[in-house]
Coordinates of C-alpha atoms and ligand atoms in Angstrom, one line a residue:
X94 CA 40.1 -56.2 -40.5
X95 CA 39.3 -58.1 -37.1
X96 CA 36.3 -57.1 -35.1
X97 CA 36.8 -55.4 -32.2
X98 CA 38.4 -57.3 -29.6
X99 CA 35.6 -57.0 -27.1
X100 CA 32.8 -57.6 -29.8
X101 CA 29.8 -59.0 -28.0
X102 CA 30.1 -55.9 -25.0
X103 CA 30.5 -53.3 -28.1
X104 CA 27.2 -54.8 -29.5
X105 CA 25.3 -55.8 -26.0
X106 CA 21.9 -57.3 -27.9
X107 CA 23.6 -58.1 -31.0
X108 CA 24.3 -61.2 -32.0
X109 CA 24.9 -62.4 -28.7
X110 CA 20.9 -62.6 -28.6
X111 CA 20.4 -59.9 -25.7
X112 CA 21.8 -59.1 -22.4
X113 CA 20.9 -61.1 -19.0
X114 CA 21.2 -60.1 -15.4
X115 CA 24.1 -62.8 -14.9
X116 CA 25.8 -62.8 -18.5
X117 CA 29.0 -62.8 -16.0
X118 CA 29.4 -64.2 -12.3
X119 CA 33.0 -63.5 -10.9
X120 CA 33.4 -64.9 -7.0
X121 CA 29.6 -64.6 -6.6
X122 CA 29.1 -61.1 -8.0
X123 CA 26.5 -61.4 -11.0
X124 CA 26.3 -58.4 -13.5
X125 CA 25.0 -57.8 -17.1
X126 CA 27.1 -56.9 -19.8
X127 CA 25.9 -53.2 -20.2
X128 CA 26.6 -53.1 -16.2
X129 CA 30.0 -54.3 -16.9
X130 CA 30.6 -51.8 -19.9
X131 CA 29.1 -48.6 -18.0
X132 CA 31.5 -49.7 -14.9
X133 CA 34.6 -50.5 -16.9
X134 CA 33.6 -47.4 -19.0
X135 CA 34.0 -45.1 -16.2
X136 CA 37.6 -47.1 -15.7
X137 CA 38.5 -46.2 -19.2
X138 CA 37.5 -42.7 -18.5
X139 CA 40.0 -42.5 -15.3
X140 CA 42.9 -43.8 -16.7
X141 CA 42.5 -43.0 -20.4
X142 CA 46.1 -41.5 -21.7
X143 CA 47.9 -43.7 -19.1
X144 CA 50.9 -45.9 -21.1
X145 CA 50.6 -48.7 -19.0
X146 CA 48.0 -49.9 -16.1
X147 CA 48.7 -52.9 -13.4
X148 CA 46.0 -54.6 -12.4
X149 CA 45.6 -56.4 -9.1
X150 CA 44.5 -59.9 -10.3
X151 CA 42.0 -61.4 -7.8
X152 CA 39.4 -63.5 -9.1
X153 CA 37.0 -60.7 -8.5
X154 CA 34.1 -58.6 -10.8
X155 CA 36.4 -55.6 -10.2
X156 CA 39.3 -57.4 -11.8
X157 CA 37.4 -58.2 -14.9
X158 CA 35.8 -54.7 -15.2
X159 CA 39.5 -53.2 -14.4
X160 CA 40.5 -54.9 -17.5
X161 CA 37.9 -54.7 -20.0
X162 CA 37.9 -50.9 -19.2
X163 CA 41.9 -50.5 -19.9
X164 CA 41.3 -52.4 -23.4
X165 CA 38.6 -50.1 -24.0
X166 CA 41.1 -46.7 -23.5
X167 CA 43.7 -49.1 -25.5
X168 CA 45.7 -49.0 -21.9
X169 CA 48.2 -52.2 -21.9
X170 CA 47.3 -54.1 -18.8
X171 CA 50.0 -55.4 -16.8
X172 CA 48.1 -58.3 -14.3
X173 CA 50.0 -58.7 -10.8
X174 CA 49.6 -62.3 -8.9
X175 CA 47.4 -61.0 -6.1
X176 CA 49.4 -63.0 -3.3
X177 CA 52.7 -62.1 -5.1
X178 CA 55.1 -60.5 -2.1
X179 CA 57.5 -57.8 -2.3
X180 CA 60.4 -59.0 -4.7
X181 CA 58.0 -60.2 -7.4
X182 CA 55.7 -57.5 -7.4
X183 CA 58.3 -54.3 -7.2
X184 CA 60.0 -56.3 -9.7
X185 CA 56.6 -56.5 -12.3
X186 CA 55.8 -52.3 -11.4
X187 CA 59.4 -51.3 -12.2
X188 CA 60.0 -53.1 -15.3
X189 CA 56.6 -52.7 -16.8
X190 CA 56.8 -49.0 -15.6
X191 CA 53.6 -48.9 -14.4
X192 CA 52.2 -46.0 -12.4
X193 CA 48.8 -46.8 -11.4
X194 CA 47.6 -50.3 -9.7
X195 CA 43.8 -50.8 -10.5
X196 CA 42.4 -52.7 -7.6
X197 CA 39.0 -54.3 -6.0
X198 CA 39.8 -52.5 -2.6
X199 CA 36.5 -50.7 -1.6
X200 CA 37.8 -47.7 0.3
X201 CA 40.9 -46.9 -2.1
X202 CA 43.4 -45.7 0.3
X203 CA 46.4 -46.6 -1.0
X204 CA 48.0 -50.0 1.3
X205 CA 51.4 -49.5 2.6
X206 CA 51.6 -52.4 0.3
X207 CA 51.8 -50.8 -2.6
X208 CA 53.5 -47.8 -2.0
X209 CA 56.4 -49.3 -0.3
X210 CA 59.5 -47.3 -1.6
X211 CA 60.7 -49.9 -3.7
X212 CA 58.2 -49.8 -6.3
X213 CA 56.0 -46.8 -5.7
X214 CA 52.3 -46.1 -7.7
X215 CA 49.0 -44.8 -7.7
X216 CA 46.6 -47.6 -6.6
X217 CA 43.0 -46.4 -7.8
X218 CA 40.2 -48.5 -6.8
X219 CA 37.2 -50.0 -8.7
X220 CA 33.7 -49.3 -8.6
X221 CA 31.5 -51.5 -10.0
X222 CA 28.5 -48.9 -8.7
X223 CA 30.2 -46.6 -11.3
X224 CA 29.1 -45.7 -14.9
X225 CA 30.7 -44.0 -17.5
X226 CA 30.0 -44.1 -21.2
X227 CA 33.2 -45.0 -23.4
X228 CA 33.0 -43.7 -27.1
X229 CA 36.8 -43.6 -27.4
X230 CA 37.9 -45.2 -30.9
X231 CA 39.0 -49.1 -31.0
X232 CA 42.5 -49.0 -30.6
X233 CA 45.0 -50.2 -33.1
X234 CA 45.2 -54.0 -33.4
X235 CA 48.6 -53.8 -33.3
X236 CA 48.8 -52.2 -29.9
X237 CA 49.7 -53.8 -26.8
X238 CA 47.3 -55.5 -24.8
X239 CA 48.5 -57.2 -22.3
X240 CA 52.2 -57.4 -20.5
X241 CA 52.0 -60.9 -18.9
X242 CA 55.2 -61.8 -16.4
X243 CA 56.3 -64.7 -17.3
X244 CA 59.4 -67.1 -16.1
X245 CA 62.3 -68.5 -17.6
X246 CA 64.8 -70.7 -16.6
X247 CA 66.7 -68.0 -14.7
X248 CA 66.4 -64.6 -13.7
X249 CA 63.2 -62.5 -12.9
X250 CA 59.8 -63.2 -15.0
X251 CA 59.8 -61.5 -18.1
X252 CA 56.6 -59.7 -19.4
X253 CA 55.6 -60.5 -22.6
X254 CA 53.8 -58.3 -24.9
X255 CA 50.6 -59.9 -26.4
X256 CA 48.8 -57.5 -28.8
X257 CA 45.3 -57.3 -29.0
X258 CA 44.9 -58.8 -32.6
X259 CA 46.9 -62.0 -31.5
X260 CA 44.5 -62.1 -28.6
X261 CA 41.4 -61.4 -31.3
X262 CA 43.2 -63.8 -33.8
X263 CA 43.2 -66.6 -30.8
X264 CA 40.1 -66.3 -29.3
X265 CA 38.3 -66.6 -33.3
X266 CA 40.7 -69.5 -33.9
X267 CA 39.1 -71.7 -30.2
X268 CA 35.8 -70.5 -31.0
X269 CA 36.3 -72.1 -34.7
X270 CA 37.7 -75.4 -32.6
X271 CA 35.6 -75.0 -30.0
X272 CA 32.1 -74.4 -32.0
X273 CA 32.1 -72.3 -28.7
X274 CA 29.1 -69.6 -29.5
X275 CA 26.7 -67.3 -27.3
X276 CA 24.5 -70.3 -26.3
X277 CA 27.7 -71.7 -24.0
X278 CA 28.0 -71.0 -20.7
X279 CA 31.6 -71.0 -20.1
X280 CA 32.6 -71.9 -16.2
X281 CA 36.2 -72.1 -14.5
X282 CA 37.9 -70.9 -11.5
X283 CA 41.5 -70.2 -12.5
X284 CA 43.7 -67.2 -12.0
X285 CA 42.8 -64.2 -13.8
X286 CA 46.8 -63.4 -14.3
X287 CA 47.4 -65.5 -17.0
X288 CA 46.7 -66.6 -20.7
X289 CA 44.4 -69.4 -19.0
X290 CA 42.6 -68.1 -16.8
X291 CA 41.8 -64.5 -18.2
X292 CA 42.6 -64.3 -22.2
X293 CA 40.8 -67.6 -22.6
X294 CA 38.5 -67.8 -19.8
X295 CA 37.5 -63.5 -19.5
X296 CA 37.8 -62.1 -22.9
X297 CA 37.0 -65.0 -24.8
X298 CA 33.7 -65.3 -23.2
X299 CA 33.3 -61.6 -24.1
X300 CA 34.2 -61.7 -27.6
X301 CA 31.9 -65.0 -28.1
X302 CA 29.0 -63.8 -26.2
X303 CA 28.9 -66.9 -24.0
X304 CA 27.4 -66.6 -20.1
X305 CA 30.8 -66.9 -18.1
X306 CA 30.8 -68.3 -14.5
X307 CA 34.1 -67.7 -12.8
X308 CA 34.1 -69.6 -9.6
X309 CA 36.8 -68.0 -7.5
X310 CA 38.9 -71.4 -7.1
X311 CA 38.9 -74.4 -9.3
X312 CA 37.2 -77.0 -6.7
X313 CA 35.6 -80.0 -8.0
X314 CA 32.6 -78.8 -6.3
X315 CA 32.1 -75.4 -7.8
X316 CA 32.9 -76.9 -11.0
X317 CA 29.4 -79.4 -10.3
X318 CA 27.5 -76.6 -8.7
X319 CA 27.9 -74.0 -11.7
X320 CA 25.7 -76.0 -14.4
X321 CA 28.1 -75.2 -17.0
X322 CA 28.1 -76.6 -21.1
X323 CA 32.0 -75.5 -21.8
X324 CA 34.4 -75.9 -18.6
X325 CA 38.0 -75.0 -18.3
X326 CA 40.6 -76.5 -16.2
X327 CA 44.2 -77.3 -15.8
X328 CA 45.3 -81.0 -15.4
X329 CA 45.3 -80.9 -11.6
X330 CA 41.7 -79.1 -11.2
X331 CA 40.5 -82.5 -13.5
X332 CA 42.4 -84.3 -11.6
X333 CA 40.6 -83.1 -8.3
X334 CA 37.4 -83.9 -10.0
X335 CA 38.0 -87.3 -11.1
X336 CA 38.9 -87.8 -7.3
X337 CA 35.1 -86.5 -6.4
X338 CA 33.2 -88.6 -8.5
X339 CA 29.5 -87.2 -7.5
X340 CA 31.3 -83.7 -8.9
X341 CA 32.4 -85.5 -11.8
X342 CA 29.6 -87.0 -12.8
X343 CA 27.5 -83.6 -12.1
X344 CA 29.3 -82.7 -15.3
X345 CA 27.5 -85.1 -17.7
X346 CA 25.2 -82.6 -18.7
X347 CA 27.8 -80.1 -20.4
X348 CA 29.2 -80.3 -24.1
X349 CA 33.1 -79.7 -23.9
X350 CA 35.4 -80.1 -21.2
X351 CA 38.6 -78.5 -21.9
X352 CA 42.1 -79.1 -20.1
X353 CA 45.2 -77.0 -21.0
X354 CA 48.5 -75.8 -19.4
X355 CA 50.3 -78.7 -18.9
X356 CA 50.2 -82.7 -19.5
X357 CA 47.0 -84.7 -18.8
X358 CA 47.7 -87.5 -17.7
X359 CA 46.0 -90.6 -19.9
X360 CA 44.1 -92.2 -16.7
X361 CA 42.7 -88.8 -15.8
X362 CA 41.5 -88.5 -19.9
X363 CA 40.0 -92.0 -18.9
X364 CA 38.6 -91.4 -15.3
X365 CA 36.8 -88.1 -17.2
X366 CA 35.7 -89.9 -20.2
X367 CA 34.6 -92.9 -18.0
X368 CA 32.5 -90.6 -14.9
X369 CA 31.6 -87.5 -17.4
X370 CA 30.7 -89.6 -20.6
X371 CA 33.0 -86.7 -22.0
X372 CA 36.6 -87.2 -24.1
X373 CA 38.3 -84.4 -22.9
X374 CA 39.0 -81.6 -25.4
X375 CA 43.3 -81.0 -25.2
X376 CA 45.0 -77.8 -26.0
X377 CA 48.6 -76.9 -25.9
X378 CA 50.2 -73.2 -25.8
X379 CA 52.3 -70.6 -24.1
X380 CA 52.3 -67.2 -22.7
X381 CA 54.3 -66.4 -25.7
X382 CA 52.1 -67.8 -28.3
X383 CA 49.0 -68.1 -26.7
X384 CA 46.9 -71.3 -27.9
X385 CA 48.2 -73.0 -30.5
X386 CA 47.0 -76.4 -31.0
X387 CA 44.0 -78.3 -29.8
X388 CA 41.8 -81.4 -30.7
X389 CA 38.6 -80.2 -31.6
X390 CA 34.4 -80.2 -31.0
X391 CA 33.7 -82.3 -34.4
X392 CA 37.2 -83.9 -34.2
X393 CA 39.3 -87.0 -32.4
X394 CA 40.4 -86.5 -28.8
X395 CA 42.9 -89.1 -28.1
X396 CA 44.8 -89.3 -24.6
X397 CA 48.4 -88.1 -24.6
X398 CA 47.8 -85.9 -27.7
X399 CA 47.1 -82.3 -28.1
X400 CA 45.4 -82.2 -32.2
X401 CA 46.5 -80.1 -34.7
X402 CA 47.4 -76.7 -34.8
X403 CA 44.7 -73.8 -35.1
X404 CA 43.6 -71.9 -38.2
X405 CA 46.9 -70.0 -39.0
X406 CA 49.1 -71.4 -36.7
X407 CA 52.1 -73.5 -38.8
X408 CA 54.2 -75.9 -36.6
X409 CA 57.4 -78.2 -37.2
X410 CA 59.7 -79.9 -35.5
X411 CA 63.3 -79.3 -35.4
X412 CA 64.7 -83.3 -35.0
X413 CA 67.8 -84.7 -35.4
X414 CA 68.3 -86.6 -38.6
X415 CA 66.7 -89.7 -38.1
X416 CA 64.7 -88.7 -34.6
X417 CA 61.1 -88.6 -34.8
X418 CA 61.4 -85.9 -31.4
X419 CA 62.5 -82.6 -31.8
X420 CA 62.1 -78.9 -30.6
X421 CA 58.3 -77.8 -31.3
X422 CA 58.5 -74.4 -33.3
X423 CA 56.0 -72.3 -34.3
X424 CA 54.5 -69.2 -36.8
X425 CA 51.2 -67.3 -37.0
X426 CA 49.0 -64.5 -35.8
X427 CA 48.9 -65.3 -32.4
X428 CA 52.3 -64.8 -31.5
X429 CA 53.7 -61.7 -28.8
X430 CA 55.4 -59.1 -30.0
X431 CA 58.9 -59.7 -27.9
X432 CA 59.7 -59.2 -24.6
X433 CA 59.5 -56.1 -22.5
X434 CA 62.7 -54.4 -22.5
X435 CA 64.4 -57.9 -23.0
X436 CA 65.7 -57.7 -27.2
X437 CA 68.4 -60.1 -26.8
X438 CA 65.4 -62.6 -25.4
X439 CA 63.5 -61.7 -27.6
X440 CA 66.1 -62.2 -30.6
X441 CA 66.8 -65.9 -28.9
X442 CA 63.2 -66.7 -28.8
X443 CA 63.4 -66.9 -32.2
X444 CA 65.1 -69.2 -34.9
X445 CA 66.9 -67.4 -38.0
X446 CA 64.4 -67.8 -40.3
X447 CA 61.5 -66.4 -38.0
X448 CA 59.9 -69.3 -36.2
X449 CA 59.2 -69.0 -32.4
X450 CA 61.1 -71.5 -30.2
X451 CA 58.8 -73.3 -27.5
X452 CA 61.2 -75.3 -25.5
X453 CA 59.3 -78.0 -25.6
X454 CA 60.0 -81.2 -27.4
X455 CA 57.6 -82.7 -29.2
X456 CA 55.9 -85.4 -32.0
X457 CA 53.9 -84.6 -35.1
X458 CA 52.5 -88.2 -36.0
X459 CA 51.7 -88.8 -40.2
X460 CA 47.6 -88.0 -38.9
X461 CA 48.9 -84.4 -37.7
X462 CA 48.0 -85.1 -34.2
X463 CA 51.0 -83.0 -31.7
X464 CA 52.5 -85.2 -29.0
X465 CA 54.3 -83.0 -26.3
X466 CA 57.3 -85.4 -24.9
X467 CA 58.1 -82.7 -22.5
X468 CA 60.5 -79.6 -22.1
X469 CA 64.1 -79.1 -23.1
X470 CA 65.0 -77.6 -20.3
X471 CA 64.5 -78.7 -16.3
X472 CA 64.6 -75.5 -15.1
X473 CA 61.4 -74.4 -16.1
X474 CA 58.8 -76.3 -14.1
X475 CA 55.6 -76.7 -14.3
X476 CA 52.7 -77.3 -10.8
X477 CA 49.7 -77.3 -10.9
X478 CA 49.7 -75.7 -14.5
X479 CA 52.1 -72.8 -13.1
X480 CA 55.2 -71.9 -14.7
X481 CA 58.0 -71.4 -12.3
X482 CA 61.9 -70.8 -12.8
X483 CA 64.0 -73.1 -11.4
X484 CA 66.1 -69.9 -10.9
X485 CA 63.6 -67.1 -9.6
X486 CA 63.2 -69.8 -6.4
X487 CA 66.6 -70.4 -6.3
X488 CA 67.1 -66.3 -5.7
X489 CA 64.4 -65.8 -3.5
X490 CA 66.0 -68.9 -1.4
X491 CA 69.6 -67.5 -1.5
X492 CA 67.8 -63.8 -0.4
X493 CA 67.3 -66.2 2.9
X494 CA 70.3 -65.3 5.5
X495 CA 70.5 -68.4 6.6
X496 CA 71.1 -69.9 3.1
X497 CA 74.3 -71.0 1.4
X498 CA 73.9 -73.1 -1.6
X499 CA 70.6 -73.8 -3.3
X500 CA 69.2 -75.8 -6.4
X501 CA 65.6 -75.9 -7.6
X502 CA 63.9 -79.1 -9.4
X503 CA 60.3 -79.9 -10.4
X504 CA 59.6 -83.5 -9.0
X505 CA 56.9 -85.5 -10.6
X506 CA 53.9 -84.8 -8.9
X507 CA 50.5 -87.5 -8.8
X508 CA 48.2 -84.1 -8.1
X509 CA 50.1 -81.0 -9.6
X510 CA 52.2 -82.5 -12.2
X511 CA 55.5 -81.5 -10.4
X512 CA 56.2 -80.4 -6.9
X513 CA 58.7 -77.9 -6.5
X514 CA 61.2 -79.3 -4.4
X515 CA 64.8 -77.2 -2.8
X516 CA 67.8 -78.6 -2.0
X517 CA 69.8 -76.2 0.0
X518 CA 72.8 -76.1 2.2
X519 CA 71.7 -73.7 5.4
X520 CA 72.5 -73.4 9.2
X521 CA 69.9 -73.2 11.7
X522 CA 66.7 -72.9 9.8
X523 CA 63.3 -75.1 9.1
X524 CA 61.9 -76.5 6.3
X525 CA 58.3 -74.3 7.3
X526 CA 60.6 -71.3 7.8
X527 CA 62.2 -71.4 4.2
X528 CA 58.6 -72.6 2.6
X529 CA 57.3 -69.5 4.2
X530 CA 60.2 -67.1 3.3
X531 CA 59.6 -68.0 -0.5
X532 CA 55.8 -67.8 -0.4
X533 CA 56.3 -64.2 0.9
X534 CA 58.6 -62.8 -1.4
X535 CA 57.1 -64.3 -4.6
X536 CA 53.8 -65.6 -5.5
X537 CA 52.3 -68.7 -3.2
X538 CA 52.4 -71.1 -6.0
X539 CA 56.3 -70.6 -6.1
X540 CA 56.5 -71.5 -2.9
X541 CA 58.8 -75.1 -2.6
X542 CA 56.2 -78.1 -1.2
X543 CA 59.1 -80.2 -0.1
X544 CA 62.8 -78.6 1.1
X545 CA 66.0 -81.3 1.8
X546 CA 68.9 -79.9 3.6
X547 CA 72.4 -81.3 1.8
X548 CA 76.1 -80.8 3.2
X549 CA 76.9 -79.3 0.3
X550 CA 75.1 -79.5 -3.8
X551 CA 76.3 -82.0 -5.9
X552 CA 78.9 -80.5 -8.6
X553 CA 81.1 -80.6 -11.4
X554 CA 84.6 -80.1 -12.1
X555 CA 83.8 -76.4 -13.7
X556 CA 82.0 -75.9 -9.5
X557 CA 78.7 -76.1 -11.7
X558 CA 75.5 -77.6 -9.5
X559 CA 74.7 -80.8 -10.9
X560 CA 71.1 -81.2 -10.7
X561 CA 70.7 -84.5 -12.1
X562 CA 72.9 -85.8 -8.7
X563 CA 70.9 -85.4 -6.4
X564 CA 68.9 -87.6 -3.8
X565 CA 65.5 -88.2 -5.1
X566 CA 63.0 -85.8 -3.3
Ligands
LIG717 C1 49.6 -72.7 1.5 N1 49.1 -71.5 1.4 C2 50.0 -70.6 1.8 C3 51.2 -71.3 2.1 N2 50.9 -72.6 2.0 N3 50.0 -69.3 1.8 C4 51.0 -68.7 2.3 N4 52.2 -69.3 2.6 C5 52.3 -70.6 2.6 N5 53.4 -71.2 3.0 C6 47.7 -71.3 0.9 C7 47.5 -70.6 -0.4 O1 47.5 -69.2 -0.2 C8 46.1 -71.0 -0.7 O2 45.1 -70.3 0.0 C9 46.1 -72.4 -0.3 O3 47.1 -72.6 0.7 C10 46.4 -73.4 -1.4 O4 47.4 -72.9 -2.2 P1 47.8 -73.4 -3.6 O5 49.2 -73.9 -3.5 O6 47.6 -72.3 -4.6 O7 46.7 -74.4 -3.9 P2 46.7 -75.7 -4.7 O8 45.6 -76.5 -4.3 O9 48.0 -76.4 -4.8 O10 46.4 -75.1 -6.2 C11 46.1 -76.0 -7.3 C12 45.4 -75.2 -8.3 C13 46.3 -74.0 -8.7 C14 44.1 -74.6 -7.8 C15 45.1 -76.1 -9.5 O11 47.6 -74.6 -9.0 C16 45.9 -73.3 -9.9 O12 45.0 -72.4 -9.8 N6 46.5 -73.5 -11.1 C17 46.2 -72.8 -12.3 C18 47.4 -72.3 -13.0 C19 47.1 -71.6 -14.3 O13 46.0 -71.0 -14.5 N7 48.0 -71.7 -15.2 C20 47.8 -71.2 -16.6 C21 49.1 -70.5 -17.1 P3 43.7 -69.9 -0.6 O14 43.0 -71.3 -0.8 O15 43.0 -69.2 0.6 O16 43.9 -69.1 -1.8 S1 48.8 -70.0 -18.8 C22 49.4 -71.3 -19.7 O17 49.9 -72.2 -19.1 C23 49.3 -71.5 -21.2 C24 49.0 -70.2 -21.9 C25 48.2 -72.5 -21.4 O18 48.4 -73.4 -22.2 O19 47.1 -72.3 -20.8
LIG718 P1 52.9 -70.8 -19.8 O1 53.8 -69.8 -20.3 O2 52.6 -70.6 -18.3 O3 51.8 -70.5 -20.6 O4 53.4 -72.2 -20.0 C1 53.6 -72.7 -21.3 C2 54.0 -74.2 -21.2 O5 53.0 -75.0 -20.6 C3 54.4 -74.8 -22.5 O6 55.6 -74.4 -23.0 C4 54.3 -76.2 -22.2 O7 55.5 -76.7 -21.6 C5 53.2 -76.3 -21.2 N1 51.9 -76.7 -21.7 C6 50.8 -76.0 -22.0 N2 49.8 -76.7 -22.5 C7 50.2 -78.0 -22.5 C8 49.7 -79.3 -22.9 N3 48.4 -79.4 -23.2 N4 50.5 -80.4 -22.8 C9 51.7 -80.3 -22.4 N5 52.3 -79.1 -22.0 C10 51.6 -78.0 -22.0

């Protein structure tokens, strides 16, 4: 049987070698473990019974506590984008069903926000000043943890539902990769509504036992400031760094920089290696799957690669006869347990004979060592580590009355990877004003950098938008 999930806060003292004053520091709050177990306790106590919780996901010590007391009452945590506007959020509280908002907001009162009369619910605030013991038994590894709302190519986001021994099973699996342990302080500033950010970067520093530093944004400077020895970051935050060498360089001192998420790019593996004295550690994975392959502490890290896979993860590659490329496919414990109310999804997520179907196309070299080419399909893009639908912006852009035609494409991007850019056909409105329009009804990071205006969108004989016509951005 697995340990508990949140091992080192169910033992504060134990093998984590004691508590501290700042065992965690979200946005500048600094609280011990038994502080953050008596506060999330009392959380636990509140919503205990509830089928579902969302959580307001600021980087805030609220949002952590929020979430460690909801695993502790075994209440699946939905996370909501805390800039996400209207459409996306009403869309993530109707499908996941979920009543009750859990939110850092100090007076309570529910915003006009969220109970709008599209997506009504409870929002109950967080107070760290609060304490409640929790003796409730350790919920079933097989339950749901998490519902994380994630995009595909078209359509709304989808959650998936990530139990809390795939979670367990992952976090062991890094910390094997890793040698990550309770001497580690682990620091990073991503969002806390997704796998990167908060599985990884919140509950894996609380099942280790490591000191966590959570620096409200990912800045180069932060990063320096924080006097980390295990960082976190998408390819974009390293990028920012290697732009500020002084920052960089600040990093010497740690033992494992990490990047994940998305592609890092070979000069920025250099740049890191070259101002840090540190070969970045690379790991590969998905909402879906969580991590799934890495390079490792006591292993090779070679640019462009992302290792092997992690202790009972299988891979393959589904090539062509004769290709050496092919779609990556996976098995093991860390995979979710389907999409919410999504089965035919669900069923085409999956090959006949069980394995789990990435998207992306990738390499296994004769060493082992993964090599992600890229993804199957255009339409999912990834900035800045994000993953956006080609199609969710496309329906957000077509919700604009002043919009006729639109088509969605991730442009190759120096800082963020790719760039969202739109190509729309519309009358009588700006670039700002349609940038705007998106950034309001979904969340900011779905928002297009760059909009061209066309006389019409390129197209086939069938009328279908031919993306791959188009003027370059
Ligand atoms: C700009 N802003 C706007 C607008 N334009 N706000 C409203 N309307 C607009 N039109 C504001 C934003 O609110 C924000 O304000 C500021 O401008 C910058 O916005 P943003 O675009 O977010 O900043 P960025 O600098 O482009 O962000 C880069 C970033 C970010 C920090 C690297 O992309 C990031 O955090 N990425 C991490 C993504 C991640 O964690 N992915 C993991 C997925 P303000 O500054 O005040 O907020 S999990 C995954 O992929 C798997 C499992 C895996 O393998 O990990
Ligand atoms: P998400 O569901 O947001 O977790 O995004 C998952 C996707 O991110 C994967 O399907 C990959 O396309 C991409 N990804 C994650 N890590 C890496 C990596 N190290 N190299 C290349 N792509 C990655």
């Amino acid at each position: 049987m697995s340990a508990p999930l949140l091992t080192s806060l169910a033992e504060p003292g134990g093998e984590s070698g004691g508590d501290r004053p700042d065992a965690l520091t979200v946005g500048g709050r600094a609280c011990s473990r038994e502080e953050l177990l008596g506060a999330a306790g009392a959380v636990a106590a509140r919503i205990a019974g509830a089928p579902v919780v969302a959580v307001r996901a600021s980087p805030t010590a609220e949002t952590v506590t929020a979430v460690v007391g909801a695993l502790l009452a075994g209440v699946p945590v939905v996370p909501v984008p805390p800039d996400s506007g209207p459409a996306e959020r009403d869309h993530i509280l109707r499908d996941s069903k979920a009543a009750l908002l859990l939110t850092g907001s100090p007076t309570g009162s529910p915003t006009e926000e969220d109970t709008g009369p599209a997506a009504p619910v409870e929002t109950v605030p967080v107070d760290l000043a609060e304490r409640a013991a929790w003796s409730g038994p350790e919920p079933d590894p097989e339950s749901t943890a998490f519902v994380l709302y994630t995009s595909g190519t078209t359509g709304a986001p989808k959650g998936a539902l990530i139990s809390r021994g795939a979670v367990a099973a992952d976090l062991d699996a890094l910390a094997g990769a890793w040698a990550w342990t309770a001497e580690d302080t682990l620091v990073h500033g991503l969002p806390l509504f997704h796998v990167h950010g908060l599985v990884l970067g919140v509950l894996g520093a609380l099942r280790v036992g490591s000191r966590l530093v959570h620096t409200g944004r990912p800045t180069p400077a932060a990063y320096a400031a924080a006097g980390g020895s295990l960082y976190f970051g998408v390819p974009t935050v390293w990028h920012r760094v290697v732009q500020d060498p002084d920052a960089a360089r600040a990093l010497s001192g740690a033992r494992l920089l990490v990047s994940g998420s998305a592609p890092l790019p070979a000069p920025v593996f250099r740049d890191l290696e070259q101002l840090t004295g540190h070969r970045p550690v690379e790991r590969y994975g998905m909402t879906e799957t969580l991590i799934t392959i890495s390079t490792r502490a006591d292993g090779e890290r070679r640019p462009g690669y992302v290792g092997t896979p992690l202790s009972g993860i299988r891979t393959r590659v589904a090539a062509e006869e004769g290709a050496e490329i092919g779609e990556l496919q996976l098995t093991g414990p860390t995979l979710f347990d389907g999409y919410l109310n999504r089965p035919e999804a669900t069923a085409g997520s999956y090959t006949e004979d069980g394995w789990f179907r990435t998207g992306d196309i990738a390499a296994i070299e004769p060493d082992g060592f993964h090599r992600i080419v890229g993804r199957a399909s255009t339409d999912l893009i990834k900035s800045g580590g994000y993953r956006i639908g080609a199609g969710e912006v496309e329906n957000a852009l077509l919700d604009h009355p002043a919009v006729r035609e639109a088509a969605v494409v991730g442009a190759p991007h120096e800082d963020l990877g790719q760039q969202i850019v739109a190509y729309v056909v519309a009358d009588g409105v700006s670039e700002a004003e349609l940038i705007d329009f998106v950034a309001g009804q979904l969340s900011v990071h779905k928002r297009p950098r760059k909009v061209r205006f066309l006389e019409a969108l390129p197209r086939n004989a069938m009328g279908k938008p031919q993306k791959k016509l188009l003027p370059p951005a």
